[in-house]
Coordinates of N, CA and C in Angstrom, one line a residue:
M1 N -0.1 21.8 6.4 CA -1.5 21.7 6.8 C -1.5 21.0 8.2
E2 N -2.3 21.5 9.1 CA -2.5 20.8 10.4 C -3.3 19.6 10.3
E3 N -3.2 18.7 11.2 CA -4.0 17.4 11.2 C -5.4 17.8 11.4
V4 N -6.3 17.1 10.7 CA -7.7 17.4 10.8 C -8.3 16.9 12.1
P5 N -9.4 17.5 12.6 CA -10.0 17.1 13.8 C -10.5 15.6 13.7
H6 N -10.6 15.0 14.9 CA -10.9 13.6 15.0 C -12.3 13.3 14.3
D7 N -13.2 14.2 14.6 CA -14.6 14.0 14.1 C -14.9 14.9 12.8
C8 N -13.8 15.1 12.0 CA -14.0 15.9 10.8 C -15.0 15.2 9.9
P9 N -16.0 16.0 9.4 CA -17.1 15.5 8.6 C -16.6 15.2 7.1
G10 N -15.4 15.7 6.8 CA -14.9 15.5 5.4 C -15.2 16.7 4.5
A11 N -14.3 16.9 3.6 CA -14.4 18.1 2.7 C -15.5 18.1 1.8
D12 N -16.0 16.8 1.5 CA -17.1 16.7 0.5 C -18.5 16.6 1.2
S13 N -18.5 16.8 2.6 CA -19.8 16.7 3.3 C -20.5 18.0 3.3
A14 N -21.8 17.9 3.4 CA -22.6 19.2 3.5 C -22.3 20.0 4.7
Q15 N -21.7 19.3 5.8 CA -21.4 20.0 7.0 C -19.9 20.5 7.0
A16 N -19.2 20.4 5.9 CA -17.8 20.7 5.8 C -17.7 22.2 6.2
G17 N -16.8 22.5 7.2 CA -16.6 23.8 7.6 C -17.6 24.4 8.5
R18 N -18.7 23.7 8.7 CA -19.9 24.2 9.4 C -20.2 23.5 10.7
G19 N -19.7 22.2 10.8 CA -19.9 21.4 12.0 C -19.2 21.9 13.2
T20 N -19.7 21.4 14.4 CA -19.0 21.9 15.7 C -17.6 21.4 15.7
S21 N -17.3 20.3 15.1 CA -15.9 19.8 15.2 C -15.0 20.6 14.3
C22 N -15.6 21.4 13.4 CA -14.7 22.3 12.5 C -14.2 23.5 13.2
Q23 N -14.8 23.8 14.4 CA -14.3 25.0 15.1 C -12.9 24.9 15.5
G24 N -12.1 26.0 15.1 CA -10.7 26.0 15.4 C -9.8 25.3 14.4
C25 N -10.4 24.6 13.4 CA -9.6 23.9 12.4 C -9.0 25.0 11.4
P26 N -7.7 24.9 11.1 CA -7.1 25.9 10.2 C -7.7 25.8 8.8
N27 N -8.4 24.7 8.4 CA -9.0 24.6 7.1 C -10.5 24.9 7.1
Q28 N -11.0 25.4 8.2 CA -12.4 25.6 8.2 C -13.0 26.5 7.1
R29 N -12.3 27.6 6.9 CA -12.8 28.6 5.9 C -12.7 27.9 4.5
L30 N -11.6 27.2 4.2 CA -11.5 26.5 2.9 C -12.6 25.5 2.7
C31 N -12.9 24.7 3.7 CA -13.9 23.7 3.6 C -15.3 24.3 3.4
A32 N -15.6 25.4 4.2 CA -16.9 26.1 4.1 C -17.1 26.7 2.7
S33 N -16.1 27.1 2.0 CA -16.2 27.7 0.7 C -16.5 26.7 -0.4
G34 N -16.3 25.4 -0.1 CA -16.6 24.3 -1.0 C -15.4 24.0 -1.9
A35 N -14.4 24.8 -1.8 CA -13.2 24.5 -2.6 C -12.5 23.2 -2.3
G36 N -12.6 22.8 -1.0 CA -12.0 21.5 -0.6 C -12.6 20.3 -1.2
A37 N -13.9 20.4 -1.7 CA -14.6 19.3 -2.3 C -14.2 19.1 -3.7
A38 N -13.4 20.0 -4.3 CA -13.1 19.8 -5.7 C -12.2 18.6 -5.9
P39 N -12.3 17.9 -7.0 CA -11.5 16.7 -7.3 C -10.0 17.1 -7.3
D40 N -9.2 16.3 -6.8 CA -7.7 16.5 -6.8 C -7.2 16.3 -8.2
P41 N -6.6 17.4 -8.8 CA -6.1 17.2 -10.2 C -5.1 16.1 -10.3
A42 N -4.5 15.7 -9.2 CA -3.4 14.7 -9.3 C -4.0 13.3 -9.8
I43 N -5.3 13.1 -9.5 CA -6.0 11.9 -9.9 C -5.9 11.7 -11.4
E44 N -6.2 12.7 -12.2 CA -6.1 12.6 -13.6 C -4.7 12.5 -14.1
E45 N -3.8 13.2 -13.4 CA -2.4 13.1 -13.8 C -1.8 11.7 -13.5
I46 N -2.2 11.1 -12.4 CA -1.8 9.7 -12.1 C -2.4 8.7 -13.1
K47 N -3.7 8.9 -13.4 CA -4.4 8.1 -14.4 C -3.6 8.1 -15.7
E48 N -3.1 9.2 -16.2 CA -2.3 9.3 -17.4 C -1.0 8.6 -17.2
K49 N -0.4 8.8 -16.0 CA 0.9 8.2 -15.8 C 0.8 6.6 -15.8
M50 N -0.3 6.1 -15.3 CA -0.5 4.7 -15.1 C -1.0 4.0 -16.4
K51 N -1.1 4.7 -17.5 CA -1.4 4.1 -18.7 C -0.4 3.1 -19.2
T52 N 0.8 3.2 -18.7 CA 1.9 2.3 -19.1 C 2.0 1.1 -18.2
V53 N 1.1 1.1 -17.2 CA 1.2 0.0 -16.2 C 0.0 -0.9 -16.4
K54 N 0.2 -2.2 -16.7 CA -0.9 -3.1 -17.1 C -1.7 -3.5 -15.9
H55 N -1.1 -4.0 -14.8 CA -1.8 -4.5 -13.6 C -1.3 -3.8 -12.4
K56 N -2.2 -3.5 -11.5 CA -1.9 -2.8 -10.2 C -2.5 -3.7 -9.1
I57 N -1.7 -4.1 -8.2 CA -2.1 -5.0 -7.1 C -1.6 -4.5 -5.8
L58 N -2.5 -4.3 -4.8 CA -2.2 -3.9 -3.5 C -1.9 -5.1 -2.6
V59 N -0.9 -5.1 -1.7 CA -0.7 -6.1 -0.7 C -1.0 -5.5 0.6
L60 N -2.1 -6.1 1.3 CA -2.6 -5.6 2.5 C -2.4 -6.6 3.7
S61 N -2.5 -6.1 4.9 CA -2.6 -6.9 6.1 C -3.3 -6.1 7.2
G62 N -4.1 -6.8 8.0 CA -4.7 -6.1 9.1 C -3.7 -6.0 10.3
K63 N -2.8 -6.9 10.4 CA -1.9 -6.9 11.6 C -0.5 -6.8 11.1
G64 N 0.3 -6.1 11.8 CA 1.7 -6.0 11.5 C 2.5 -7.3 11.9
G65 N 3.6 -7.6 11.2 CA 4.4 -8.7 11.6 C 3.9 -10.0 11.0
V66 N 3.0 -10.0 10.0 CA 2.5 -11.3 9.5 C 3.3 -11.7 8.2
G67 N 4.3 -10.9 7.8 CA 5.1 -11.2 6.6 C 4.6 -10.6 5.3
K68 N 3.9 -9.5 5.5 CA 3.3 -8.9 4.3 C 4.4 -8.4 3.3
S69 N 5.4 -7.6 3.9 CA 6.5 -7.1 3.0 C 7.3 -8.2 2.4
T70 N 7.6 -9.3 3.2 CA 8.3 -10.4 2.7 C 7.6 -11.1 1.6
F71 N 6.2 -11.2 1.7 CA 5.4 -11.8 0.6 C 5.5 -10.9 -0.6
S72 N 5.4 -9.5 -0.4 CA 5.5 -8.6 -1.5 C 6.8 -8.8 -2.3
A73 N 7.9 -8.9 -1.5 CA 9.2 -9.1 -2.2 C 9.3 -10.4 -2.9
H74 N 8.8 -11.5 -2.3 CA 8.8 -12.8 -3.0 C 7.9 -12.8 -4.3
L75 N 6.8 -12.2 -4.2 CA 5.9 -12.1 -5.3 C 6.6 -11.3 -6.5
A76 N 7.2 -10.2 -6.1 CA 7.9 -9.4 -7.1 C 9.0 -10.2 -7.8
H77 N 9.8 -10.9 -7.0 CA 10.9 -11.7 -7.5 C 10.3 -12.8 -8.4
G78 N 9.2 -13.4 -7.9 CA 8.6 -14.5 -8.7 C 8.1 -14.1 -10.0
L79 N 7.5 -12.9 -10.1 CA 7.0 -12.4 -11.4 C 8.1 -12.0 -12.3
A80 N 9.2 -11.5 -11.7 CA 10.4 -11.0 -12.5 C 11.2 -12.2 -13.0
E81 N 10.9 -13.4 -12.5 CA 11.7 -14.6 -13.1 C 11.6 -14.7 -14.6
D82 N 10.5 -14.2 -15.1 CA 10.3 -14.1 -16.5 C 10.9 -12.8 -17.0
E83 N 12.0 -12.9 -17.7 CA 12.8 -11.7 -18.0 C 12.0 -10.8 -19.0
N84 N 11.0 -11.3 -19.5 CA 10.1 -10.5 -20.4 C 9.0 -9.7 -19.7
T85 N 9.0 -10.0 -18.4 CA 7.9 -9.3 -17.5 C 8.6 -8.2 -16.7
Q86 N 8.0 -7.0 -16.9 CA 8.5 -5.8 -16.2 C 7.7 -5.7 -14.9
V87 N 8.4 -5.6 -13.7 CA 7.8 -5.6 -12.4 C 8.3 -4.4 -11.7
A88 N 7.3 -3.7 -11.0 CA 7.7 -2.6 -10.1 C 7.1 -2.9 -8.7
L89 N 7.9 -2.6 -7.7 CA 7.5 -2.7 -6.3 C 7.5 -1.4 -5.6
L90 N 6.4 -0.9 -5.2 CA 6.2 0.4 -4.5 C 5.9 0.2 -3.0
D91 N 6.8 0.7 -2.2 CA 6.6 0.6 -0.7 C 6.0 1.9 -0.2
I92 N 4.7 1.8 0.3 CA 4.1 3.0 0.8 C 3.9 2.9 2.3
D93 N 4.7 2.0 2.9 CA 4.8 2.0 4.4 C 5.7 3.1 4.8
I94 N 5.1 4.3 4.9 CA 5.9 5.5 5.1 C 6.7 5.5 6.4
C95 N 6.1 5.1 7.5 CA 6.8 5.1 8.8 C 7.6 3.9 9.1
G96 N 7.4 2.8 8.3 CA 8.2 1.6 8.6 C 8.6 0.9 7.3
P97 N 9.4 1.6 6.4 CA 9.8 1.1 5.1 C 10.8 -0.1 5.3
S98 N 10.4 -1.3 5.0 CA 11.3 -2.4 5.2 C 11.7 -3.0 3.9
I99 N 11.1 -2.6 2.8 CA 11.4 -3.2 1.5 C 12.9 -3.0 1.1
P100 N 13.5 -1.8 1.3 CA 14.9 -1.7 0.9 C 15.8 -2.8 1.6
K101 N 15.5 -3.1 2.9 CA 16.3 -4.1 3.6 C 16.0 -5.5 3.0
I102 N 14.8 -5.8 2.8 CA 14.4 -7.1 2.3 C 14.9 -7.3 0.9
M103 N 14.9 -6.3 0.1 CA 15.4 -6.4 -1.3 C 16.9 -6.3 -1.5
G104 N 17.6 -6.1 -0.3 CA 19.1 -5.9 -0.4 C 19.5 -4.6 -1.0
L105 N 18.7 -3.5 -0.8 CA 19.0 -2.3 -1.4 C 19.3 -1.1 -0.4
E106 N 19.6 -1.5 0.8 CA 19.9 -0.5 1.8 C 21.1 0.4 1.4
G107 N 21.0 1.7 1.6 CA 22.1 2.6 1.1 C 21.9 3.1 -0.3
E108 N 21.0 2.6 -1.0 CA 20.7 3.1 -2.4 C 19.9 4.4 -2.3
Q109 N 20.1 5.2 -3.3 CA 19.4 6.5 -3.4 C 18.6 6.7 -4.7
V110 N 17.6 7.5 -4.6 CA 16.8 7.8 -5.7 C 17.4 8.9 -6.5
H111 N 17.4 8.8 -7.9 CA 18.0 9.8 -8.8 C 16.9 10.5 -9.6
Q112 N 17.1 11.7 -9.8 CA 16.1 12.5 -10.5 C 16.6 12.6 -12.0
S113 N 15.6 12.5 -12.9 CA 15.9 12.6 -14.3 C 14.8 13.6 -14.9
A114 N 15.0 13.8 -16.1 CA 14.0 14.8 -16.8 C 12.6 14.2 -16.8
S115 N 12.5 12.9 -16.7 CA 11.1 12.3 -16.7 C 10.6 11.9 -15.3
G116 N 11.4 12.3 -14.3 CA 10.9 12.0 -12.9 C 11.9 11.3 -12.1
W117 N 11.5 10.8 -11.0 CA 12.3 10.0 -10.1 C 12.6 8.6 -10.8
S118 N 13.8 8.1 -10.7 CA 14.1 6.8 -11.3 C 14.1 5.8 -10.2
P119 N 13.4 4.7 -10.4 CA 13.4 3.6 -9.4 C 14.8 3.0 -9.2
V120 N 14.9 2.3 -8.1 CA 16.2 1.6 -7.8 C 15.9 0.2 -8.3
Y121 N 16.8 -0.3 -9.2 CA 16.6 -1.6 -9.8 C 17.4 -2.7 -9.2
V122 N 16.7 -3.8 -8.9 CA 17.3 -5.1 -8.4 C 17.8 -5.9 -9.6
E123 N 17.0 -6.0 -10.6 CA 17.3 -6.6 -11.8 C 16.8 -5.6 -12.9
D124 N 17.2 -5.9 -14.2 CA 16.8 -5.0 -15.3 C 15.3 -4.9 -15.4
N125 N 14.6 -5.9 -14.9 CA 13.1 -5.9 -15.0 C 12.4 -5.9 -13.7
L126 N 13.1 -5.4 -12.7 CA 12.5 -5.3 -11.3 C 12.9 -4.0 -10.7
G127 N 12.1 -3.0 -10.6 CA 12.4 -1.7 -10.0 C 11.7 -1.5 -8.7
V128 N 12.3 -0.8 -7.8 CA 11.7 -0.6 -6.5 C 11.8 0.9 -6.1
M129 N 10.7 1.3 -5.4 CA 10.7 2.7 -4.9 C 10.2 2.7 -3.4
S130 N 10.8 3.4 -2.5 CA 10.5 3.4 -1.1 C 10.9 4.7 -0.5
V131 N 10.2 5.2 0.5 CA 10.7 6.4 1.2 C 12.0 6.1 1.9
G132 N 12.3 4.8 2.1 CA 13.6 4.4 2.8 C 14.8 4.9 2.0
F133 N 14.6 5.1 0.7 CA 15.7 5.5 -0.2 C 16.0 7.0 0.0
L134 N 15.0 7.7 0.7 CA 15.1 9.2 0.8 C 15.6 9.5 2.2
L135 N 15.9 8.5 3.1 CA 16.3 8.8 4.4 C 17.9 8.8 4.5
S136 N 18.4 9.7 5.3 CA 19.9 9.7 5.4 C 20.4 8.5 6.1
S137 N 19.6 7.8 7.0 CA 19.9 6.6 7.7 C 18.7 5.8 7.9
P138 N 18.9 4.4 7.8 CA 17.7 3.5 8.0 C 17.2 3.6 9.4
D139 N 17.9 4.2 10.3 CA 17.4 4.4 11.7 C 16.6 5.7 11.9
D140 N 16.6 6.5 10.9 CA 15.8 7.8 11.0 C 14.3 7.5 11.1
A141 N 13.7 8.2 12.1 CA 12.2 8.0 12.2 C 11.5 9.0 11.3
V142 N 10.4 8.5 10.7 CA 9.6 9.3 9.8 C 8.4 9.7 10.7
I143 N 8.4 11.0 11.1 CA 7.3 11.5 12.0 C 6.4 12.4 11.2
W144 N 5.5 11.9 10.4 CA 4.7 12.7 9.5 C 3.2 12.5 9.9
R145 N 2.5 13.6 9.7 CA 1.0 13.5 9.8 C 0.4 13.1 8.5
G146 N -0.9 12.8 8.5 CA -1.6 12.3 7.4 C -1.4 13.1 6.1
P147 N -1.5 14.4 6.0 CA -1.4 15.1 4.8 C 0.0 14.9 4.1
K148 N 1.0 14.9 4.9 CA 2.4 14.7 4.3 C 2.6 13.3 3.8
K149 N 2.0 12.3 4.5 CA 2.1 11.0 4.0 C 1.3 10.9 2.6
N150 N 0.2 11.5 2.6 CA -0.6 11.5 1.4 C 0.1 12.1 0.2
G151 N 0.8 13.2 0.5 CA 1.6 13.9 -0.5 C 2.7 13.1 -1.0
M152 N 3.3 12.3 -0.1 CA 4.4 11.4 -0.6 C 3.9 10.3 -1.5
I153 N 2.8 9.7 -1.1 CA 2.2 8.7 -2.0 C 1.8 9.2 -3.3
K154 N 1.2 10.4 -3.3 CA 0.9 11.1 -4.6 C 2.1 11.3 -5.5
Q155 N 3.2 11.7 -4.9 CA 4.4 11.9 -5.6 C 5.0 10.6 -6.2
F156 N 4.9 9.5 -5.4 CA 5.4 8.2 -5.9 C 4.6 7.8 -7.1
L157 N 3.3 8.0 -7.1 CA 2.5 7.5 -8.2 C 2.6 8.4 -9.4
R158 N 2.7 9.7 -9.2 CA 2.7 10.6 -10.3 C 4.1 11.0 -10.8
D159 N 5.1 10.9 -10.0 CA 6.4 11.5 -10.4 C 7.5 10.4 -10.6
V160 N 7.3 9.2 -10.3 CA 8.3 8.1 -10.5 C 8.2 7.7 -12.0
D161 N 9.3 7.6 -12.6 CA 9.3 7.1 -14.0 C 9.4 5.6 -14.1
W162 N 8.2 5.0 -14.0 CA 8.2 3.5 -14.0 C 8.4 2.9 -15.4
G163 N 8.1 3.7 -16.4 CA 8.2 3.1 -17.8 C 7.1 2.1 -18.0
D164 N 7.3 1.3 -19.0 CA 6.3 0.2 -19.3 C 6.4 -0.9 -18.3
V165 N 5.3 -1.1 -17.6 CA 5.3 -2.1 -16.5 C 4.2 -3.1 -16.6
D166 N 4.5 -4.4 -16.4 CA 3.4 -5.4 -16.5 C 2.7 -5.5 -15.1
Y167 N 3.4 -5.4 -14.0 CA 2.9 -5.5 -12.7 C 3.4 -4.4 -11.8
L168 N 2.5 -3.6 -11.2 CA 2.9 -2.7 -10.1 C 2.4 -3.3 -8.8
L169 N 3.3 -3.7 -7.9 CA 2.9 -4.2 -6.6 C 3.0 -3.1 -5.6
V170 N 2.0 -2.9 -4.8 CA 2.1 -1.8 -3.8 C 2.1 -2.4 -2.4
D171 N 3.2 -2.4 -1.7 CA 3.3 -2.9 -0.3 C 2.8 -1.8 0.6
T172 N 1.7 -2.1 1.4 CA 1.1 -1.1 2.2 C 1.4 -1.4 3.7
P173 N 1.2 -0.4 4.6 CA 1.4 -0.6 6.0 C 0.2 -1.4 6.6
P174 N 0.3 -2.0 7.8 CA -0.8 -2.7 8.4 C -2.0 -1.7 8.6
G175 N -3.2 -2.3 8.6 CA -4.3 -1.5 9.0 C -5.1 -0.9 7.8
T176 N -5.9 0.1 8.1 CA -6.8 0.8 7.1 C -6.7 2.2 7.4
S177 N -5.6 2.9 7.1 CA -5.4 4.3 7.5 C -5.2 5.2 6.3
D178 N -4.5 6.3 6.5 CA -4.3 7.3 5.5 C -3.7 6.7 4.2
E179 N -2.7 5.9 4.4 CA -2.0 5.4 3.2 C -2.9 4.6 2.3
H180 N -3.7 3.8 2.9 CA -4.6 2.9 2.2 C -5.7 3.7 1.4
L181 N -6.3 4.7 2.1 CA -7.3 5.5 1.5 C -6.7 6.3 0.3
S182 N -5.4 6.8 0.5 CA -4.8 7.6 -0.5 C -4.5 6.8 -1.8
V183 N -3.9 5.7 -1.6 CA -3.5 4.9 -2.8 C -4.8 4.4 -3.5
V184 N -5.8 4.1 -2.8 CA -7.1 3.7 -3.5 C -7.7 4.8 -4.2
Q185 N -7.7 6.0 -3.6 CA -8.3 7.2 -4.2 C -7.5 7.6 -5.4
Y186 N -6.2 7.6 -5.3 CA -5.3 8.1 -6.5 C -5.3 7.1 -7.6
L187 N -5.5 5.8 -7.3 CA -5.5 4.8 -8.4 C -6.9 4.5 -8.9
A188 N -7.9 5.0 -8.3 CA -9.3 4.6 -8.7 C -9.5 4.8 -10.2
A189 N -9.1 6.0 -10.7 CA -9.4 6.2 -12.1 C -8.5 5.4 -13.0
A190 N -7.4 4.9 -12.5 CA -6.5 4.1 -13.3 C -6.8 2.6 -13.3
H191 N -7.7 2.2 -12.4 CA -8.2 0.8 -12.2 C -7.2 0.0 -11.4
I192 N -7.6 -0.5 -10.3 CA -6.8 -1.4 -9.5 C -7.3 -2.8 -9.7
D193 N -6.4 -3.8 -10.0 CA -6.9 -5.1 -10.3 C -7.4 -5.8 -9.0
G194 N -6.9 -5.4 -7.9 CA -7.4 -6.0 -6.6 C -6.3 -6.0 -5.6
A195 N -6.6 -6.7 -4.5 CA -5.7 -6.8 -3.3 C -5.5 -8.2 -2.9
V196 N -4.3 -8.4 -2.4 CA -3.9 -9.7 -1.8 C -3.8 -9.4 -0.3
I197 N -4.5 -10.1 0.6 CA -4.4 -9.9 2.0 C -3.6 -11.0 2.7
V198 N -2.6 -10.6 3.5 CA -1.7 -11.5 4.2 C -2.1 -11.6 5.7
T199 N -2.1 -12.8 6.2 CA -2.5 -13.1 7.6 C -1.7 -14.2 8.1
T200 N -1.9 -14.5 9.4 CA -1.3 -15.7 10.1 C -2.5 -16.5 10.7
P201 N -2.3 -17.7 11.1 CA -3.5 -18.5 11.6 C -4.1 -18.0 12.9
Q202 N -3.4 -17.2 13.7 CA -3.9 -16.8 15.0 C -5.2 -16.0 14.9
E203 N -6.1 -16.2 15.8 CA -7.4 -15.5 15.8 C -7.2 -14.0 16.0
I204 N -6.1 -13.6 16.7 CA -5.9 -12.2 16.9 C -5.5 -11.5 15.6
S205 N -4.9 -12.2 14.7 CA -4.6 -11.7 13.4 C -5.8 -11.7 12.5
L206 N -6.6 -12.8 12.6 CA -7.8 -12.9 11.8 C -8.8 -11.8 12.1
Q207 N -8.8 -11.4 13.3 CA -9.8 -10.3 13.7 C -9.5 -9.0 12.9
D208 N -8.2 -8.7 12.7 CA -7.8 -7.5 12.0 C -8.0 -7.8 10.5
V209 N -7.8 -9.0 10.0 CA -8.0 -9.3 8.6 C -9.5 -9.1 8.2
R210 N -10.4 -9.4 9.1 CA -11.8 -9.2 8.9 C -12.1 -7.7 8.6
K211 N -11.4 -6.9 9.4 CA -11.5 -5.4 9.2 C -11.0 -5.0 7.8
E212 N -9.9 -5.7 7.4 CA -9.3 -5.4 6.1 C -10.2 -5.8 5.0
I213 N -10.9 -6.9 5.1 CA -11.9 -7.4 4.1 C -13.0 -6.4 4.1
S214 N -13.5 -5.9 5.2 CA -14.5 -4.9 5.3 C -14.1 -3.6 4.6
F215 N -12.9 -3.2 4.8 CA -12.3 -2.0 4.1 C -12.4 -2.2 2.6
C216 N -12.0 -3.4 2.1 CA -12.0 -3.6 0.7 C -13.4 -3.5 0.1
R217 N -14.3 -4.1 0.8 CA -15.7 -4.0 0.3 C -16.2 -2.6 0.3
K218 N -15.9 -1.8 1.3 CA -16.4 -0.4 1.4 C -15.8 0.4 0.3
V219 N -14.6 0.2 -0.1 CA -14.0 1.0 -1.2 C -14.0 0.3 -2.5
K220 N -14.8 -0.8 -2.6 CA -15.0 -1.5 -3.8 C -13.7 -2.0 -4.4
L221 N -12.8 -2.6 -3.6 CA -11.6 -3.1 -4.0 C -11.7 -4.6 -4.1
P222 N -11.5 -5.2 -5.3 CA -11.6 -6.7 -5.4 C -10.5 -7.4 -4.6
I223 N -10.9 -8.5 -3.9 CA -9.9 -9.3 -3.2 C -9.5 -10.5 -4.1
I224 N -8.2 -10.5 -4.5 CA -7.7 -11.5 -5.3 C -7.5 -12.8 -4.5
G225 N -7.1 -12.7 -3.3 CA -6.8 -13.9 -2.5 C -6.3 -13.5 -1.1
V226 N -6.3 -14.5 -0.2 CA -5.8 -14.3 1.1 C -4.6 -15.3 1.3
V227 N -3.5 -14.8 1.8 CA -2.3 -15.7 2.0 C -2.1 -15.9 3.5
E228 N -2.1 -17.2 3.9 CA -1.8 -17.5 5.3 C -0.4 -17.8 5.5
N229 N 0.4 -16.9 6.2 CA 1.8 -17.2 6.5 C 1.9 -17.9 7.8
M230 N 3.1 -18.5 8.0 CA 3.4 -19.1 9.3 C 2.4 -20.2 9.7
S231 N 1.9 -21.0 8.8 CA 1.0 -22.0 9.1 C 1.6 -23.3 9.5
G232 N 3.0 -23.3 9.4 CA 3.7 -24.6 9.8 C 5.0 -24.3 10.4
F233 N 5.6 -25.2 11.1 CA 6.8 -25.0 11.8 C 7.6 -26.3 11.7
V234 N 8.9 -26.2 11.3 CA 9.8 -27.4 11.2 C 10.8 -27.3 12.4
C235 N 10.7 -28.3 13.2 CA 11.6 -28.4 14.4 C 13.0 -28.5 14.0
P236 N 13.9 -27.6 14.4 CA 15.3 -27.6 14.0 C 16.1 -28.8 14.4
R237 N 15.6 -29.5 15.4 CA 16.3 -30.7 15.9 C 15.8 -32.0 15.3
C238 N 14.5 -32.3 15.4 CA 14.0 -33.5 14.8 C 13.5 -33.4 13.4
K239 N 13.4 -32.2 12.9 CA 12.9 -32.0 11.5 C 11.5 -32.3 11.3
V240 N 10.7 -32.6 12.3 CA 9.3 -32.9 12.2 C 8.5 -31.6 11.9
R241 N 7.6 -31.6 10.9 CA 6.9 -30.4 10.6 C 5.5 -30.4 11.3
A242 N 5.3 -29.4 12.1 CA 4.1 -29.2 12.8 C 3.2 -28.2 12.0
V243 N 2.0 -28.6 11.7 CA 1.1 -27.8 10.9 C 0.0 -27.1 11.8
T244 N -0.1 -25.8 11.7 CA -1.1 -25.1 12.5 C -2.4 -25.4 11.8
E245 N -3.5 -25.6 12.7 CA -4.8 -25.8 12.1 C -5.2 -24.7 11.2
A246 N -5.7 -25.1 10.1 CA -6.1 -24.1 9.1 C -7.2 -23.2 9.6
S247 N -7.2 -21.9 9.3 CA -8.2 -21.0 9.9 C -8.8 -20.1 8.8
L248 N -8.3 -20.2 7.6 CA -8.9 -19.3 6.5 C -10.3 -19.6 6.2
S249 N -10.7 -20.8 6.6 CA -12.1 -21.2 6.3 C -13.1 -20.3 7.0
S250 N -12.7 -19.7 8.1 CA -13.6 -18.8 8.9 C -13.8 -17.5 8.1
L251 N -12.9 -17.2 7.2 CA -13.0 -15.9 6.4 C -13.8 -16.0 5.2
K252 N -14.0 -17.3 4.7 CA -14.7 -17.4 3.4 C -16.1 -16.8 3.3
P253 N -16.9 -16.9 4.4 CA -18.3 -16.3 4.3 C -18.2 -14.8 4.0
Q254 N -17.2 -14.1 4.7 CA -17.0 -12.7 4.5 C -16.5 -12.3 3.2
I255 N -15.5 -13.1 2.7 CA -14.8 -12.8 1.4 C -15.8 -13.0 0.3
H256 N -16.7 -14.0 0.4 CA -17.6 -14.3 -0.7 C -19.0 -13.8 -0.5
Q257 N -19.1 -12.9 0.4 CA -20.4 -12.3 0.7 C -20.8 -11.4 -0.5
P258 N -22.1 -11.5 -1.0 CA -22.5 -10.7 -2.2 C -22.3 -9.2 -1.9
R259 N -21.9 -8.5 -3.0 CA -21.7 -7.1 -2.8 C -23.0 -6.3 -2.8

């Protein structure tokens, strides 16, 4: 499928296939017929698959490089310290999968079984899935348009054999793009517990976090909390700890704004 026009009205819009921006789109006839507005059958399939997963948490960030994937890995390891707790970590950063490297799983491959794809296990109770396991080299670029990314996320949620899981942590790419919309859409019927947003103290990072909070409100995704990384620095010579002025207080009005 070709990439949709920039001003696409959406398949569920009354103008689908009829707007001026639809001219020349390869999906124009499909959208005009109304078939594109039909619910994706994968949503129900994923809902059924997720019945064995108790809690689903998204890890978001507005800005790249704030330590989101590192936080996701630490959270997964922390939850898995209880050997009776089953944890799954899903990396949907399709173009920049860093979870395999962080988790020490570079070079591992995904295996197919009768029940679906098998996650790569760090511990008996901590499974990981990432597009990084599907690449022939960690240096390979993933150059995919939106529909192919969405298809990959759908496959991860529907076809991976997670088994009985207490916590499914979803590490997302920065921003509010195709990957975020897809995972929220596909998991909507299965219920998402909420999102943890990762930021740093700099105002340039907080600007994008405000957009992330706005995204969560628009898609009715509860915000579990906001994590501020890199808020302190320990001098390697004198060992004095310098603390960056707290900045999360500026986000509180937006986080606690009535829905």
